[in-house]
mmCIF file of C-alpha atoms in Angstrom:
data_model
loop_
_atom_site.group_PDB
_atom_site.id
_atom_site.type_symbol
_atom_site.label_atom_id
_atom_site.label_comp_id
_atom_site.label_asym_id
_atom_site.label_seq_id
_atom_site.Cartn_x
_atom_site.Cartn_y
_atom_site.Cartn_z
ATOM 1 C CA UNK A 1 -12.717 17.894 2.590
ATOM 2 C CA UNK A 2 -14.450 14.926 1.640
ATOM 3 C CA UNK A 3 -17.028 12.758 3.538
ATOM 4 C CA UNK A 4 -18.796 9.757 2.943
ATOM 5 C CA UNK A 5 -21.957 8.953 4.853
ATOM 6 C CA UNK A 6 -23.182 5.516 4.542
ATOM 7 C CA UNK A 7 -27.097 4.305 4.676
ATOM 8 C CA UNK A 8 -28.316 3.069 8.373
ATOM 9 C CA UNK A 9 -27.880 -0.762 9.570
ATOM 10 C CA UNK A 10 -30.140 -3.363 8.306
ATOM 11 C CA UNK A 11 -31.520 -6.578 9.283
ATOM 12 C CA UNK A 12 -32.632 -8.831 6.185
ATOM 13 C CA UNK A 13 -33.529 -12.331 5.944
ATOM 14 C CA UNK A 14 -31.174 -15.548 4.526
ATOM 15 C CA UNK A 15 -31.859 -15.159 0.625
ATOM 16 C CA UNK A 16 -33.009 -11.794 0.289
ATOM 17 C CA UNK A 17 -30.685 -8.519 -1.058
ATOM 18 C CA UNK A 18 -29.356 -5.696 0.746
ATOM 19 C CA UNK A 19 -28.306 -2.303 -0.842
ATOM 20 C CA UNK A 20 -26.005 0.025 0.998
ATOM 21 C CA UNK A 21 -25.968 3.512 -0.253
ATOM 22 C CA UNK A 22 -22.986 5.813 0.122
ATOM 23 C CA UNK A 23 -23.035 9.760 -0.216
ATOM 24 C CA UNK A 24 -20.133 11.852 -1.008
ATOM 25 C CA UNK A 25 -19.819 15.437 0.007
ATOM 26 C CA UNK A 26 -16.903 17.715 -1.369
ATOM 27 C CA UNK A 27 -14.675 16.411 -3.829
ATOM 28 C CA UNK A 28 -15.080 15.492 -7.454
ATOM 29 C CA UNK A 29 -16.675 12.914 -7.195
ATOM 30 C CA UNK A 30 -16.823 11.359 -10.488
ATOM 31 C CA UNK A 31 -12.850 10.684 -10.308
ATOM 32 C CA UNK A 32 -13.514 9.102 -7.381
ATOM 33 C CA UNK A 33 -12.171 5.147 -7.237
ATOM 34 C CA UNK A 34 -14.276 3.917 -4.631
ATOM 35 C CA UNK A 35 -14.120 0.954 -3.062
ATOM 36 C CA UNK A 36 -16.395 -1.427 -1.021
ATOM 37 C CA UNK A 37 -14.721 -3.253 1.956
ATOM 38 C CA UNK A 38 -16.418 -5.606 4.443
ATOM 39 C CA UNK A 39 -15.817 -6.922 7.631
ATOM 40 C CA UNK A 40 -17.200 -9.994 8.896
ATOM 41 C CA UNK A 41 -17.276 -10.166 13.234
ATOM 42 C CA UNK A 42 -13.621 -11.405 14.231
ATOM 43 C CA UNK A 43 -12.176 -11.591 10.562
ATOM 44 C CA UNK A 44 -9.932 -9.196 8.981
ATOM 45 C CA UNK A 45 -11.007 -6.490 5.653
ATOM 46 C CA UNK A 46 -11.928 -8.064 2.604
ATOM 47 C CA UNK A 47 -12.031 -6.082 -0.667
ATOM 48 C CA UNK A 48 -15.188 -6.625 -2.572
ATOM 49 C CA UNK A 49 -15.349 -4.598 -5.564
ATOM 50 C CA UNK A 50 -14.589 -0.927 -6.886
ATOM 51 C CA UNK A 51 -15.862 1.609 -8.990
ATOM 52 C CA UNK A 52 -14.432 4.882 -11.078
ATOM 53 C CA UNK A 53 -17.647 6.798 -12.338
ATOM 54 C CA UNK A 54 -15.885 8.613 -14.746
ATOM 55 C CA UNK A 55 -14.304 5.781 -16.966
ATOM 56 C CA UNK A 56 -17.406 3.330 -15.771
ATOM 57 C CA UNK A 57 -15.065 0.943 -14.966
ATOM 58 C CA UNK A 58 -16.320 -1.993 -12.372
ATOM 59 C CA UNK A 59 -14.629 -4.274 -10.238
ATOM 60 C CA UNK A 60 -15.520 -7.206 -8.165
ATOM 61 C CA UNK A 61 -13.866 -9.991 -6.555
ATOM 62 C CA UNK A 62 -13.836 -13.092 -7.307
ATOM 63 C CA UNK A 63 -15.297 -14.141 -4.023
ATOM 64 C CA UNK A 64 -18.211 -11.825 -4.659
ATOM 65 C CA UNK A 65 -18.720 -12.355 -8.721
ATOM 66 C CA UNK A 66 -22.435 -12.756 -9.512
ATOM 67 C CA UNK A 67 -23.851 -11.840 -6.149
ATOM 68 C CA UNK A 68 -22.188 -8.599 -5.964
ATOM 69 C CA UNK A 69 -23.698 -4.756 -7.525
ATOM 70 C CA UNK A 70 -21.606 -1.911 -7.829
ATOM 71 C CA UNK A 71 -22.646 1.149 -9.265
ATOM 72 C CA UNK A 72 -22.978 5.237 -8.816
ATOM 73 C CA UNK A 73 -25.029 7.751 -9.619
ATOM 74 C CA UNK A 74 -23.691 11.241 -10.132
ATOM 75 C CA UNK A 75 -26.586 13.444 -10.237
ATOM 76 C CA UNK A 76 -26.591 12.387 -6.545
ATOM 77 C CA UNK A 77 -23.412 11.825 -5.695
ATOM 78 C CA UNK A 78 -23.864 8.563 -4.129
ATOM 79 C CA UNK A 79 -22.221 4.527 -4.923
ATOM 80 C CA UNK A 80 -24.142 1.637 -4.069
ATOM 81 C CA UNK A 81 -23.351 -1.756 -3.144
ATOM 82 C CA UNK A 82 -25.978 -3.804 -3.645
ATOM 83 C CA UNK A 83 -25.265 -7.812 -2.207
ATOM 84 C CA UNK A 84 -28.151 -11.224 -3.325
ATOM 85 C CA UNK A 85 -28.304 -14.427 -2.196
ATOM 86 C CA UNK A 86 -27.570 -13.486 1.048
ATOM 87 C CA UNK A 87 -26.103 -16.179 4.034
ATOM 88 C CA UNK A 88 -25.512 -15.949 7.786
ATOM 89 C CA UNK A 89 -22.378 -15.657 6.847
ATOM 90 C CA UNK A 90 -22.977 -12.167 5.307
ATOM 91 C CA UNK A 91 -23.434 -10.985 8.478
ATOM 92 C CA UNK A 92 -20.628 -7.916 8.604
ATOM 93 C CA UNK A 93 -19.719 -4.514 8.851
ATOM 94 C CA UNK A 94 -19.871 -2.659 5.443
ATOM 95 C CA UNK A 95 -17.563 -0.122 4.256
ATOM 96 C CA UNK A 96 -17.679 2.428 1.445
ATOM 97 C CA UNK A 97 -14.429 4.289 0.834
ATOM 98 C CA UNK A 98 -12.958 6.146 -1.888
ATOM 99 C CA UNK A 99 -9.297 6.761 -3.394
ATOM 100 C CA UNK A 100 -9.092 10.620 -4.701
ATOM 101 C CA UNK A 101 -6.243 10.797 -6.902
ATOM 102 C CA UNK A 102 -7.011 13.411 -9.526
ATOM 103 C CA UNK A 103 -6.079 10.776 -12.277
ATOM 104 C CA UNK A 104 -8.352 7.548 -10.677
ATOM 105 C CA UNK A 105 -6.396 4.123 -10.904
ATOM 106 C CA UNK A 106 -8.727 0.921 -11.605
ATOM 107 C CA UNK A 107 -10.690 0.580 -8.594
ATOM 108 C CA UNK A 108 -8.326 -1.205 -5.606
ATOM 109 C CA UNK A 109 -4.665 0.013 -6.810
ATOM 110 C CA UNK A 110 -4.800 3.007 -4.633
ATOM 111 C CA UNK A 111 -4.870 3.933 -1.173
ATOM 112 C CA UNK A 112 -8.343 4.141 0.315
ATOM 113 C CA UNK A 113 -8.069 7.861 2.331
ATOM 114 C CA UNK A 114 -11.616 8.359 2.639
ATOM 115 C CA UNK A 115 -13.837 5.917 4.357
ATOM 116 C CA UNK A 116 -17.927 6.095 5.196
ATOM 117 C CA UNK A 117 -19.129 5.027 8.966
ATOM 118 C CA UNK A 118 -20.052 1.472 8.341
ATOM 119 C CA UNK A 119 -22.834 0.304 7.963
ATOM 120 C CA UNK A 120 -24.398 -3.454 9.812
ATOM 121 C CA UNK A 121 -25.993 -5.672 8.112
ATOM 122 C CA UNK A 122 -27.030 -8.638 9.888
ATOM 123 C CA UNK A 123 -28.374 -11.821 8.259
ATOM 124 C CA UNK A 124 -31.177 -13.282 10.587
ATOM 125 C CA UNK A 125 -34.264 -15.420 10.031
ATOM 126 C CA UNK B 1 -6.784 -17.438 3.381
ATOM 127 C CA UNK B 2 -5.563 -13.723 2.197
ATOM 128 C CA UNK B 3 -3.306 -13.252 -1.231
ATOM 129 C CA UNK B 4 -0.884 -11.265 1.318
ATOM 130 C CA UNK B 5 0.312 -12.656 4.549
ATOM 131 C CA UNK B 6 1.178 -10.744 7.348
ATOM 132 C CA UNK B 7 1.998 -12.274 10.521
ATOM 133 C CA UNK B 8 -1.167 -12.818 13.143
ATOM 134 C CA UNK B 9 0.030 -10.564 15.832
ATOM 135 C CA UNK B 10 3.352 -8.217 17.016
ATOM 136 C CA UNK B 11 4.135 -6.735 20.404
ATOM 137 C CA UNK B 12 6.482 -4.330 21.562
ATOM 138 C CA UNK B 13 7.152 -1.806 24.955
ATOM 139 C CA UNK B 14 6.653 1.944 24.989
ATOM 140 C CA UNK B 15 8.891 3.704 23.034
ATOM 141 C CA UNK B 16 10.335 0.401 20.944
ATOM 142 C CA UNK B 17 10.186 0.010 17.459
ATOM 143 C CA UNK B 18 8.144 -2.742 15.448
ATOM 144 C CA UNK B 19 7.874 -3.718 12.042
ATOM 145 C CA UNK B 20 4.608 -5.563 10.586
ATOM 146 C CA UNK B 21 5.498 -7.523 7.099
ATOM 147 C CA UNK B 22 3.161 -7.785 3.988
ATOM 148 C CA UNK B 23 4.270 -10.786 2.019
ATOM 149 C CA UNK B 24 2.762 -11.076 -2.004
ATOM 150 C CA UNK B 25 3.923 -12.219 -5.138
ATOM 151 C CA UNK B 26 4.767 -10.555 -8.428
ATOM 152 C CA UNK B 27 1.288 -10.371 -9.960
ATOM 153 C CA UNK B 28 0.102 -7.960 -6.670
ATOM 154 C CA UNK B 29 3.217 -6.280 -4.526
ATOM 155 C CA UNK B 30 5.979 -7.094 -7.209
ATOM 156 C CA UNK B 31 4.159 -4.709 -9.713
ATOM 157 C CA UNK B 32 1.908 -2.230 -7.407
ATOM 158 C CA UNK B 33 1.331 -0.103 -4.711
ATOM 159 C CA UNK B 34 1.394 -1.156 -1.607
ATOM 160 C CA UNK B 35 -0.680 1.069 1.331
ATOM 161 C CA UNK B 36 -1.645 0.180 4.518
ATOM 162 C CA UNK B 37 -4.082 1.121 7.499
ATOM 163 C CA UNK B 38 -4.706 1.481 11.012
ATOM 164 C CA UNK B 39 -7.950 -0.421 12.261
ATOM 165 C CA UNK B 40 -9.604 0.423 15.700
ATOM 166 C CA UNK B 41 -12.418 -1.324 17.040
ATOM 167 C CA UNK B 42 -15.701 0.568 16.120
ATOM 168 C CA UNK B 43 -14.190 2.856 13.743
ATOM 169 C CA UNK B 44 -13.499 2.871 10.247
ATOM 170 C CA UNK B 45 -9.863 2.823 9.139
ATOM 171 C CA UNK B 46 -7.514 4.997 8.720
ATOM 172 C CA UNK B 47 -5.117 5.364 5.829
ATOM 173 C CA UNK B 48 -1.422 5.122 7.697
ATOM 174 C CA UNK B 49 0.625 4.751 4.250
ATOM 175 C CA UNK B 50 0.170 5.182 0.617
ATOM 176 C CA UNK B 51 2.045 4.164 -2.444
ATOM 177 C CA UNK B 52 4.549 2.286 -0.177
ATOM 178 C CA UNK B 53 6.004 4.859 1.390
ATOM 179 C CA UNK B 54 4.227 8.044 1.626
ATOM 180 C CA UNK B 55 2.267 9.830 4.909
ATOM 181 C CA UNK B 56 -1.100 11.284 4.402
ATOM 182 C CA UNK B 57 -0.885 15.069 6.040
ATOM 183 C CA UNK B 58 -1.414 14.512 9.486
ATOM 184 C CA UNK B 59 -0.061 11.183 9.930
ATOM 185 C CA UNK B 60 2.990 11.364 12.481
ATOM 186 C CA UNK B 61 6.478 10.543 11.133
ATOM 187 C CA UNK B 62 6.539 7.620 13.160
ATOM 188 C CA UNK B 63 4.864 5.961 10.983
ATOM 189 C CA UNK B 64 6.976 4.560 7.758
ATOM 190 C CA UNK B 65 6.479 2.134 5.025
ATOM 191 C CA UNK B 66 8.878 0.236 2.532
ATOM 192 C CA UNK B 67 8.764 -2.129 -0.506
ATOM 193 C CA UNK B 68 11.299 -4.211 -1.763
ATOM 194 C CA UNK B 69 10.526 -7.019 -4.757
ATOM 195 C CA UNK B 70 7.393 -8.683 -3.802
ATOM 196 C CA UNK B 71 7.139 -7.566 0.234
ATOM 197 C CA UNK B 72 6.371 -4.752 1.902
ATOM 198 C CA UNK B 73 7.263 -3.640 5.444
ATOM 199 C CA UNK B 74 5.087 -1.015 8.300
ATOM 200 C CA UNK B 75 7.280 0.333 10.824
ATOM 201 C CA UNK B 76 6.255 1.872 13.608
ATOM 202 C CA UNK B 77 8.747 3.824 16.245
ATOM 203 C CA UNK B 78 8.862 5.211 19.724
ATOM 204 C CA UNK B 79 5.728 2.613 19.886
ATOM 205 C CA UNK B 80 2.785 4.607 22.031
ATOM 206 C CA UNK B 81 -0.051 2.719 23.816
ATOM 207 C CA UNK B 82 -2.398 4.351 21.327
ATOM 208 C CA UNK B 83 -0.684 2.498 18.877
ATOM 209 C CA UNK B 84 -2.343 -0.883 19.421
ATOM 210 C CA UNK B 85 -4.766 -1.504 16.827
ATOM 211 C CA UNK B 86 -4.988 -3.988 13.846
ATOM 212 C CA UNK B 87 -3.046 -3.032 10.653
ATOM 213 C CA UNK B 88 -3.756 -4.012 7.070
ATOM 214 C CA UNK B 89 -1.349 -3.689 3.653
ATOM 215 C CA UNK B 90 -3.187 -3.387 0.774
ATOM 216 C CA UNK B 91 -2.292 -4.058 -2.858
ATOM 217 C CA UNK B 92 -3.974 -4.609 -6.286
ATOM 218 C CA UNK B 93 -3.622 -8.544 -7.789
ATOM 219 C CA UNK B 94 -3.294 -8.478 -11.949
ATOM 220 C CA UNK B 95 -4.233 -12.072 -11.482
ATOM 221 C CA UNK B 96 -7.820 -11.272 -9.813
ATOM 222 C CA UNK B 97 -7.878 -7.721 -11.545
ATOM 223 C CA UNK B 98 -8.935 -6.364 -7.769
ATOM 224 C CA UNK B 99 -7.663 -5.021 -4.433
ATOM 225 C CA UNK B 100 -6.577 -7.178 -2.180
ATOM 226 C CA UNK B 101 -5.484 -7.021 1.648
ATOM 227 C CA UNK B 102 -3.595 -8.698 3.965
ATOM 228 C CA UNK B 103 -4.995 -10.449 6.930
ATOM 229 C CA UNK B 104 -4.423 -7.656 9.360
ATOM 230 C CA UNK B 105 -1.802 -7.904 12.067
ATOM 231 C CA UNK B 106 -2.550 -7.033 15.986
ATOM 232 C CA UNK B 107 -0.116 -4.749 17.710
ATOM 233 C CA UNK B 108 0.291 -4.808 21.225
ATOM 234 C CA UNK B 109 2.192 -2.490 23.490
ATOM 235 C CA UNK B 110 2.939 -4.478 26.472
#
């Protein structure tokens, strides 16, 4: 069974970076295609970017291009999302989640059937 | 505004059966999967559907999904108050070479 267990919530200031960390247990985990969804309070999920370890094949969207990091590190088992530049706006809900078909599509073509917790970031000065 | 439209909100009584629309084009729906998920406030969400049609294990049977051309389509039967969440399709866009999901739809059993 797999699990994904995301890094605590965080409180950073307008400008500055935040990097969520995501940890996989069970699984192969470098066939994983995982994903990085957000939620901002009262809006609906937005996709933000992907990532397949084991064909090192990266995603983003085009909302997030250039301010958006996506990348994993086997030895640990664990995908980051790292986000720059950040606004108020950025305030959201943060979601790793993985697709784990045993041959990965690109990241974002398949279903999403393991998420992480969430994690809250707020933007505040 | 979302690549795939779904309507704002549904509603239907106990027991009724509702359907929740995905609307796309040919360069996401008309050439890929579409899946879709069950949103509850406070948790993450749940996969409902995959690859248009199919039920993770432990998903009841009440649950179905269909895709014809460019749309896509969540019905839900013999509705149950537990039902009421926000639902999400979800599809891959050649054009944007990324997922993409619909704007979520709010179901509400009267």
């Amino acid at each position: 069974q797999v699990q994904l267990v995301q890094s605590g919530a965080a409180v950073k200031k307008p400008g500055s970076s935040v990097k969520v960390a995501c940890t996989a247990s069970g699984g192969t985990f470098s066939t994983f295609a995982i994903s990085w969804v957000r939620q901002v309070p009262g809006q609906g999920l937005e996709w933000m970017g992907g990532i397949v370890p084991i064909v090192h094949t990266t995603k983003y969207a085009q909302n997030f291009q250039g301010r958006v990091t996506i990348t994993a590190d086997e030895s640990t088992r664990t995908a980051y999302m790292e986000l720059s530049s950040l606004l108020y706006e950025a305030t959201a809900v943060y979601y790793c989640a993985a697709a784990t078909e045993t041959v990965p599509r690109p990241p974002g073509a398949a279903g999403l059937d393991y998420w992480g917790q969430g994690t809250l970031v707020t933007v505040s000065s | 505004q979302s690549v795939l439209t779904q309507p704002p909100s549904v509603s239907g009584a106990p027991g009724q059966r509702v359907t929740i629309s995905c609307s796309g084009s040919w360069s996401n729906i008309g050439a890929y999967d579409v899946h879709w998920y069950q949103h509850l406030p406070g948790t993450a969400p749940k996969l409902l559907i995959y690859n248009n049609n199919d039920r993770p294990s432990g998903v009841p049977d009440r649950f179905s999904g269909s895709k014809s051309g460019s749309s896509a389509s969540l019905a839900i039967s013999g509705l149950q108050a537990e039902d009421e969440a926000d639902y999400y399709c979800q599809s891959y866009d050649s054009s944007l070479s990324g997922g993409v999901f619909g704007g979520g739809t709010k179901l509400t059993v009267l």
